[in-house]
Amino acid sequence: MSHTRPVVALAMSQEAADAVVKPAVRRRLEESVLLRPRLLTEFTSAAARETLAEAELLLTGWGCPPLDEAALAHAPRLRAVAHTAGSVRGHVTEACWARGIEVSSAAAANAVPVAEYTLAMILLANKRVLEAARDYRRRRDRAGLVSSDGTLGNHRRTVGILSASLVGRRVMELLAPHELRVLLYDPYVTAAGAAELGAVKAELTEVFAASDVVSVHTPLLPATRGLVGRPQLAALRDSATLINTARGAVVDQEALTAELLSGRLRAVLDVTEPEVLPAGHPLWECENVLLTPHLAGSQGNELDRLAELAVAEVRRWAAGEGFACPVPPGRRELLA
């Protein structure tokens, strides 16, 4: 079958396809590629393999099955994967890299709402807005017009950032207009590099000892599992806040729970370990923690940003220009 436009198939869950690849997105894709109508939610059926056999590029999303050797055996023409979300670790396997398949990710687009969520939580945490609102609702009266508490407010407070990841860098950009001191822990960033990001390079324990708020943006790797443990949490000053929008397992959940239940620390946790805490877990009722259901990433109309980036990537690739947001094999683990 001869054609001038590459064949593209969608590989993701039905829910992801409905949310991200809306009819208008499909129409834009069809301007530059031949988009197959079948949605691939699995790679094992005869119908799925028929579509795989044609595909030159897969537009993937949440729920995409692993592109392992078995799947790739039925995709002889596949040359590229454009992912409509962040991490590609769930479906792009070693077999893909070994075959030289080009990979793109919308991680940069997904970093935007995560950073916005983080900025909001940093400012709210230093102002203690959630606690004040809770107490105000209980008292139905104001304790006083002005607080002289020197630990309250955002003027010249210190914020610690763990990792200059896509999200971490974006958070530092958003913090720049505010009168805050920013410390960065990232062993791969030099002091000069940190300064360019508007931060001061610091060691891990120093970040925790000096910060009023510490925000975690570290990918989950064998070396970073439990990176934030008892010593780091113990180093935090009383009433400091830990924010985690990365991966729950980067933080020692048991150690954090103990600190929060003691009332010494506060936390904003968009992720936990496990991802959803057991129904009887004490953090559900702990007033020092704000738990959110992994919503910092793209939601609602923010999904349109992911689609826009993915469409642009597909169109670039179809025109022979290559991806603008490639994922080199050596960087794939960091998109998490």
Short mmCIF file of C-alpha atoms in Angstrom, two decimals:
data_model
loop_
_atom_site.label_atom_id
_atom_site.label_comp_id
_atom_site.label_asym_id
_atom_site.label_seq_id
_atom_site.Cartn_x
_atom_site.Cartn_y
_atom_site.Cartn_z
CA MET A 1 0.00 0.00 0.00
CA SER A 2 1.62 3.27 -1.10
CA HIS A 3 0.91 6.59 0.54
CA THR A 4 2.63 9.86 1.22
CA ARG A 5 1.39 10.36 4.75
CA PRO A 6 2.56 8.08 7.58
CA VAL A 7 0.09 5.74 9.24
CA VAL A 8 -0.67 6.57 12.87
CA ALA A 9 -2.60 4.53 15.43
CA LEU A 10 -3.78 5.46 18.91
CA ALA A 11 -2.65 3.23 21.80
CA MET A 12 -4.13 4.12 25.18
CA SER A 13 -7.16 3.47 27.35
CA GLN A 14 -10.59 4.50 26.12
CA GLU A 15 -10.80 7.00 28.98
CA ALA A 16 -7.51 8.63 27.94
CA ALA A 17 -8.55 8.75 24.29
CA ASP A 18 -11.87 10.38 25.13
CA ALA A 19 -10.20 12.96 27.39
CA VAL A 20 -7.14 13.86 25.31
CA VAL A 21 -7.72 12.89 21.67
CA LYS A 22 -11.00 14.67 21.13
CA PRO A 23 -12.65 14.92 17.68
CA ALA A 24 -10.98 18.26 16.97
CA VAL A 25 -7.60 16.71 17.76
CA ARG A 26 -8.29 13.82 15.43
CA ARG A 27 -9.17 16.23 12.65
CA ARG A 28 -5.90 18.09 13.11
CA LEU A 29 -3.95 14.85 13.04
CA GLU A 30 -5.68 13.76 9.85
CA GLU A 31 -4.37 16.84 8.09
CA SER A 32 -0.87 15.36 8.07
CA VAL A 33 -1.17 11.61 8.79
CA LEU A 34 -3.37 8.64 8.02
CA LEU A 35 -5.05 8.01 11.35
CA ARG A 36 -6.40 4.51 11.84
CA PRO A 37 -9.86 4.41 13.43
CA ARG A 38 -9.20 1.47 15.76
CA LEU A 39 -8.10 2.40 19.29
CA LEU A 40 -5.46 -0.01 20.58
CA THR A 41 -6.15 -0.83 24.20
CA GLU A 42 -4.33 -4.17 23.83
CA PHE A 43 -1.84 -5.66 21.38
CA THR A 44 -2.81 -9.33 21.40
CA SER A 45 -6.03 -9.66 19.40
CA ALA A 46 -6.01 -10.28 15.66
CA ALA A 47 -7.70 -6.92 15.03
CA ALA A 48 -5.16 -5.07 17.15
CA ARG A 49 -2.28 -6.78 15.43
CA GLU A 50 -3.71 -5.88 12.04
CA THR A 51 -3.57 -2.21 13.02
CA LEU A 52 -0.13 -2.61 14.58
CA ALA A 53 1.18 -4.11 11.36
CA GLU A 54 0.38 -0.87 9.51
CA ALA A 55 1.42 1.69 12.11
CA GLU A 56 4.51 3.79 11.53
CA LEU A 57 3.88 5.94 14.58
CA LEU A 58 1.90 5.22 17.73
CA LEU A 59 0.24 8.08 19.55
CA THR A 60 0.20 6.73 23.10
CA GLY A 61 -1.41 7.79 26.34
CA TRP A 62 -2.32 6.60 29.82
CA GLY A 63 -3.19 2.91 29.75
CA CYS A 64 -1.03 2.02 26.75
CA PRO A 65 0.06 -1.63 27.01
CA PRO A 66 3.82 -2.31 27.12
CA LEU A 67 5.53 -2.19 23.75
CA ASP A 68 7.55 -5.29 24.44
CA GLU A 69 9.18 -7.69 22.01
CA ALA A 70 5.93 -9.61 21.54
CA ALA A 71 4.06 -6.45 20.54
CA LEU A 72 6.88 -5.14 18.37
CA ALA A 73 7.01 -8.43 16.50
CA HIS A 74 3.64 -7.46 15.04
CA ALA A 75 4.69 -3.86 14.33
CA PRO A 76 7.38 -4.17 11.63
CA ARG A 77 6.85 -0.64 10.30
CA LEU A 78 6.80 1.15 13.66
CA ARG A 79 9.42 3.89 13.79
CA ALA A 80 8.18 6.34 16.40
CA VAL A 81 6.09 6.80 19.56
CA ALA A 82 4.58 10.15 20.56
CA HIS A 83 3.27 10.08 24.13
CA THR A 84 0.44 12.39 25.19
CA ALA A 85 1.50 12.34 28.85
CA GLY A 86 4.72 12.49 30.87
CA SER A 87 6.59 9.35 31.81
CA VAL A 88 7.12 6.73 29.10
CA ARG A 89 8.44 4.10 31.50
CA GLY A 90 5.14 2.26 31.66
CA HIS A 91 5.03 1.30 28.00
CA VAL A 92 8.28 2.10 26.17
CA THR A 93 10.46 -0.92 26.88
CA GLU A 94 14.08 -1.81 26.25
CA ALA A 95 12.94 -3.53 23.07
CA CYS A 96 11.84 -0.15 21.69
CA TRP A 97 15.17 1.48 22.43
CA ALA A 98 17.05 -1.52 21.01
CA ARG A 99 15.13 -1.15 17.76
CA GLY A 100 15.91 2.55 17.51
CA ILE A 101 12.31 3.71 17.75
CA GLU A 102 12.10 7.48 18.21
CA VAL A 103 10.20 8.59 21.30
CA SER A 104 8.57 11.89 22.23
CA SER A 105 6.82 12.86 25.45
CA ALA A 106 4.46 15.64 26.49
CA ALA A 107 6.21 15.83 29.86
CA ALA A 108 7.02 19.51 29.35
CA ALA A 109 3.34 20.30 28.87
CA ASN A 110 2.32 18.18 31.85
CA ALA A 111 4.90 19.94 34.02
CA VAL A 112 3.03 23.24 33.73
CA PRO A 113 -0.02 22.42 35.91
CA VAL A 114 2.12 20.47 38.39
CA ALA A 115 4.30 23.54 38.86
CA GLU A 116 1.25 25.78 39.17
CA TYR A 117 -0.21 23.50 41.84
CA THR A 118 3.13 23.53 43.66
CA LEU A 119 3.45 27.30 43.58
CA ALA A 120 -0.07 27.68 44.95
CA MET A 121 0.61 25.22 47.75
CA ILE A 122 3.92 26.86 48.70
CA LEU A 123 2.28 30.25 49.04
CA LEU A 124 -0.76 28.84 50.86
CA ALA A 125 1.45 26.80 53.20
CA ASN A 126 3.59 29.75 54.26
CA LYS A 127 0.44 31.82 54.79
CA ARG A 128 -1.17 28.87 56.62
CA VAL A 129 -4.37 29.51 54.74
CA LEU A 130 -5.83 26.03 55.12
CA GLU A 131 -5.29 25.97 58.88
CA ALA A 132 -6.67 29.49 59.29
CA ALA A 133 -9.76 28.65 57.25
CA ARG A 134 -10.35 25.49 59.29
CA ASP A 135 -9.99 27.34 62.62
CA TYR A 136 -12.15 30.23 61.41
CA ARG A 137 -14.93 27.82 60.48
CA ARG A 138 -14.77 26.26 63.93
CA ARG A 139 -14.69 29.50 65.93
CA ARG A 140 -16.97 31.58 63.70
CA ASP A 141 -14.91 34.49 64.97
CA ARG A 142 -11.54 36.05 64.23
CA ALA A 143 -8.80 35.59 66.81
CA GLY A 144 -7.13 38.90 65.97
CA LEU A 145 -6.68 41.37 63.14
CA VAL A 146 -2.89 41.10 62.92
CA SER A 147 -0.53 38.24 63.72
CA SER A 148 3.02 39.01 64.78
CA ASP A 149 4.12 35.41 64.28
CA GLY A 150 7.42 35.69 62.40
CA THR A 151 6.97 32.23 60.87
CA LEU A 152 3.75 33.27 59.12
CA GLY A 153 3.84 34.70 55.60
CA ASN A 154 5.84 34.58 52.39
CA HIS A 155 8.27 37.46 52.91
CA ARG A 156 11.84 36.16 52.56
CA ARG A 157 10.98 32.61 53.49
CA THR A 158 13.14 29.72 52.30
CA VAL A 159 11.87 27.12 49.85
CA GLY A 160 13.78 23.93 49.17
CA ILE A 161 13.44 22.22 45.78
CA LEU A 162 14.46 18.60 45.36
CA SER A 163 15.63 18.07 41.76
CA ALA A 164 15.85 20.38 38.80
CA SER A 165 13.48 18.19 36.82
CA LEU A 166 11.09 19.64 34.25
CA VAL A 167 8.66 20.38 37.05
CA GLY A 168 11.33 21.54 39.47
CA ARG A 169 12.70 24.01 36.94
CA ARG A 170 9.24 25.32 36.17
CA VAL A 171 8.52 25.77 39.88
CA MET A 172 11.71 27.81 40.28
CA GLU A 173 10.65 29.99 37.35
CA LEU A 174 7.28 30.63 38.99
CA LEU A 175 8.92 31.41 42.33
CA ALA A 176 11.18 34.06 40.79
CA PRO A 177 8.75 37.04 41.16
CA HIS A 178 8.27 36.30 44.87
CA GLU A 179 10.54 37.41 47.70
CA LEU A 180 11.63 33.91 48.55
CA ARG A 181 15.03 32.29 48.97
CA VAL A 182 15.27 29.08 46.95
CA LEU A 183 17.62 26.21 47.76
CA LEU A 184 18.15 23.42 45.24
CA TYR A 185 19.27 19.89 45.88
CA ASP A 186 20.29 18.18 42.66
CA PRO A 187 23.63 16.34 42.46
CA TYR A 188 23.69 16.83 38.68
CA VAL A 189 23.43 20.63 38.80
CA THR A 190 26.44 22.84 39.53
CA ALA A 191 26.42 25.90 41.77
CA ALA A 192 26.51 28.08 38.67
CA GLY A 193 23.67 26.08 37.11
CA ALA A 194 21.58 26.50 40.25
CA ALA A 195 22.24 30.24 40.22
CA GLU A 196 20.98 30.44 36.64
CA LEU A 197 17.76 28.84 37.88
CA GLY A 198 17.43 31.43 40.62
CA ALA A 199 18.48 29.06 43.39
CA VAL A 200 21.40 28.28 45.69
CA LYS A 201 22.86 24.79 45.39
CA ALA A 202 22.73 22.93 48.70
CA GLU A 203 23.19 19.45 50.08
CA LEU A 204 20.14 17.39 50.97
CA THR A 205 20.32 17.80 54.75
CA GLU A 206 21.06 21.51 54.37
CA VAL A 207 17.91 21.97 52.30
CA PHE A 208 15.78 20.39 55.00
CA ALA A 209 17.47 22.20 57.87
CA ALA A 210 17.14 25.63 56.28
CA SER A 211 13.75 25.50 54.53
CA ASP A 212 10.29 26.53 55.59
CA VAL A 213 8.82 24.50 52.72
CA VAL A 214 10.45 21.61 50.86
CA SER A 215 8.94 20.52 47.55
CA VAL A 216 9.78 17.12 46.06
CA HIS A 217 10.24 16.87 42.28
CA THR A 218 12.51 13.83 42.13
CA PRO A 219 11.85 10.92 39.76
CA LEU A 220 11.47 7.54 41.40
CA LEU A 221 14.61 5.52 40.73
CA PRO A 222 16.32 2.81 42.78
CA ALA A 223 18.69 5.49 44.09
CA THR A 224 15.89 7.89 45.08
CA ARG A 225 13.49 5.46 46.76
CA GLY A 226 13.20 6.68 50.35
CA LEU A 227 15.47 9.65 49.57
CA VAL A 228 13.51 11.70 52.09
CA GLY A 229 13.83 9.66 55.27
CA ARG A 230 13.83 10.13 59.01
CA PRO A 231 17.07 12.18 59.16
CA GLN A 232 15.84 14.67 56.56
CA LEU A 233 12.39 15.00 58.13
CA ALA A 234 13.93 15.40 61.58
CA ALA A 235 16.05 18.25 60.22
CA LEU A 236 12.97 20.24 59.21
CA ARG A 237 12.15 23.06 61.60
CA ASP A 238 8.91 22.88 63.56
CA SER A 239 5.81 23.78 61.48
CA ALA A 240 7.69 23.38 58.18
CA THR A 241 5.79 21.91 55.25
CA LEU A 242 6.70 19.07 52.92
CA ILE A 243 5.05 19.08 49.47
CA ASN A 244 5.19 15.99 47.27
CA THR A 245 3.86 16.00 43.72
CA ALA A 246 6.45 13.54 42.38
CA ARG A 247 6.20 9.92 43.55
CA GLY A 248 5.13 8.74 46.98
CA ALA A 249 7.99 6.26 47.38
CA VAL A 250 10.61 9.03 47.18
CA VAL A 251 9.52 9.79 50.76
CA ASP A 252 9.63 7.32 53.66
CA GLN A 253 5.87 7.17 54.25
CA GLU A 254 6.15 5.67 57.74
CA ALA A 255 8.62 8.31 58.91
CA LEU A 256 6.54 11.13 57.44
CA THR A 257 3.37 9.78 59.02
CA ALA A 258 5.02 9.74 62.44
CA GLU A 259 6.13 13.37 62.10
CA LEU A 260 2.71 14.51 60.91
CA LEU A 261 0.85 12.71 63.66
CA SER A 262 3.15 14.31 66.23
CA GLY A 263 1.90 17.69 65.03
CA ARG A 264 5.42 18.98 64.40
CA LEU A 265 5.25 19.17 60.60
CA ARG A 266 2.73 19.88 57.87
CA ALA A 267 2.44 18.25 54.46
CA VAL A 268 0.70 18.62 51.12
CA LEU A 269 0.66 15.19 49.48
CA ASP A 270 -0.63 14.73 45.96
CA VAL A 271 1.06 11.32 45.91
CA THR A 272 1.58 8.73 48.62
CA GLU A 273 2.95 5.22 49.00
CA PRO A 274 0.81 3.31 48.23
CA GLU A 275 -0.83 5.64 45.70
CA VAL A 276 -4.12 5.49 47.61
CA LEU A 277 -3.63 5.05 51.33
CA PRO A 278 -5.64 2.28 53.04
CA ALA A 279 -9.04 3.46 54.26
CA GLY A 280 -7.96 3.24 57.89
CA HIS A 281 -4.66 5.07 57.48
CA PRO A 282 -4.23 7.79 60.13
CA LEU A 283 -3.30 10.47 57.61
CA TRP A 284 -6.89 10.57 56.35
CA GLU A 285 -7.90 12.19 59.65
CA CYS A 286 -4.68 14.12 60.31
CA GLU A 287 -5.28 17.87 60.31
CA ASN A 288 -1.64 18.64 59.48
CA VAL A 289 -1.83 17.11 56.02
CA LEU A 290 -3.68 18.01 52.85
CA LEU A 291 -4.20 14.90 50.72
CA THR A 292 -5.16 15.35 47.08
CA PRO A 293 -5.86 12.50 44.61
CA HIS A 294 -2.89 12.87 42.23
CA LEU A 295 -4.53 15.86 40.57
CA ALA A 296 -1.54 18.20 40.22
CA GLY A 297 -0.92 16.94 36.70
CA SER A 298 -3.08 17.78 33.72
CA GLN A 299 -6.81 17.69 34.36
CA GLY A 300 -9.84 19.07 32.54
CA ASN A 301 -8.93 21.72 30.00
CA GLU A 302 -5.23 21.26 30.84
CA LEU A 303 -5.40 18.02 28.86
CA ASP A 304 -5.77 20.18 25.75
CA ARG A 305 -2.19 21.37 26.28
CA LEU A 306 -0.99 17.76 26.12
CA ALA A 307 -2.94 17.17 22.93
CA GLU A 308 -1.60 20.33 21.33
CA LEU A 309 1.99 19.32 22.01
CA ALA A 310 1.41 15.77 20.79
CA VAL A 311 -0.23 16.96 17.57
CA ALA A 312 2.67 19.33 16.93
CA GLU A 313 5.13 16.47 17.49
CA VAL A 314 3.29 14.14 15.11
CA ARG A 315 3.12 16.81 12.43
CA ARG A 316 6.82 17.61 12.79
CA TRP A 317 7.72 13.95 12.54
CA ALA A 318 5.46 13.42 9.54
CA ALA A 319 7.19 16.34 7.81
CA GLY A 320 10.58 14.73 8.43
CA GLU A 321 11.64 17.37 10.96
CA GLY A 322 12.02 15.05 13.94
CA PHE A 323 10.61 15.54 17.42
CA ALA A 324 10.96 18.83 19.29
CA CYS A 325 10.58 17.02 22.64
CA PRO A 326 12.49 13.76 22.16
CA VAL A 327 13.21 11.30 24.93
CA PRO A 328 16.76 10.02 24.44
CA PRO A 329 17.39 6.54 25.88
CA GLY A 330 19.65 7.97 28.55
CA ARG A 331 16.95 10.31 29.84
CA ARG A 332 13.97 7.99 29.85
CA GLU A 333 14.24 7.11 33.54
CA LEU A 334 14.07 10.76 34.55
CA LEU A 335 10.61 11.30 33.09
CA ALA A 336 8.78 9.99 36.10
#
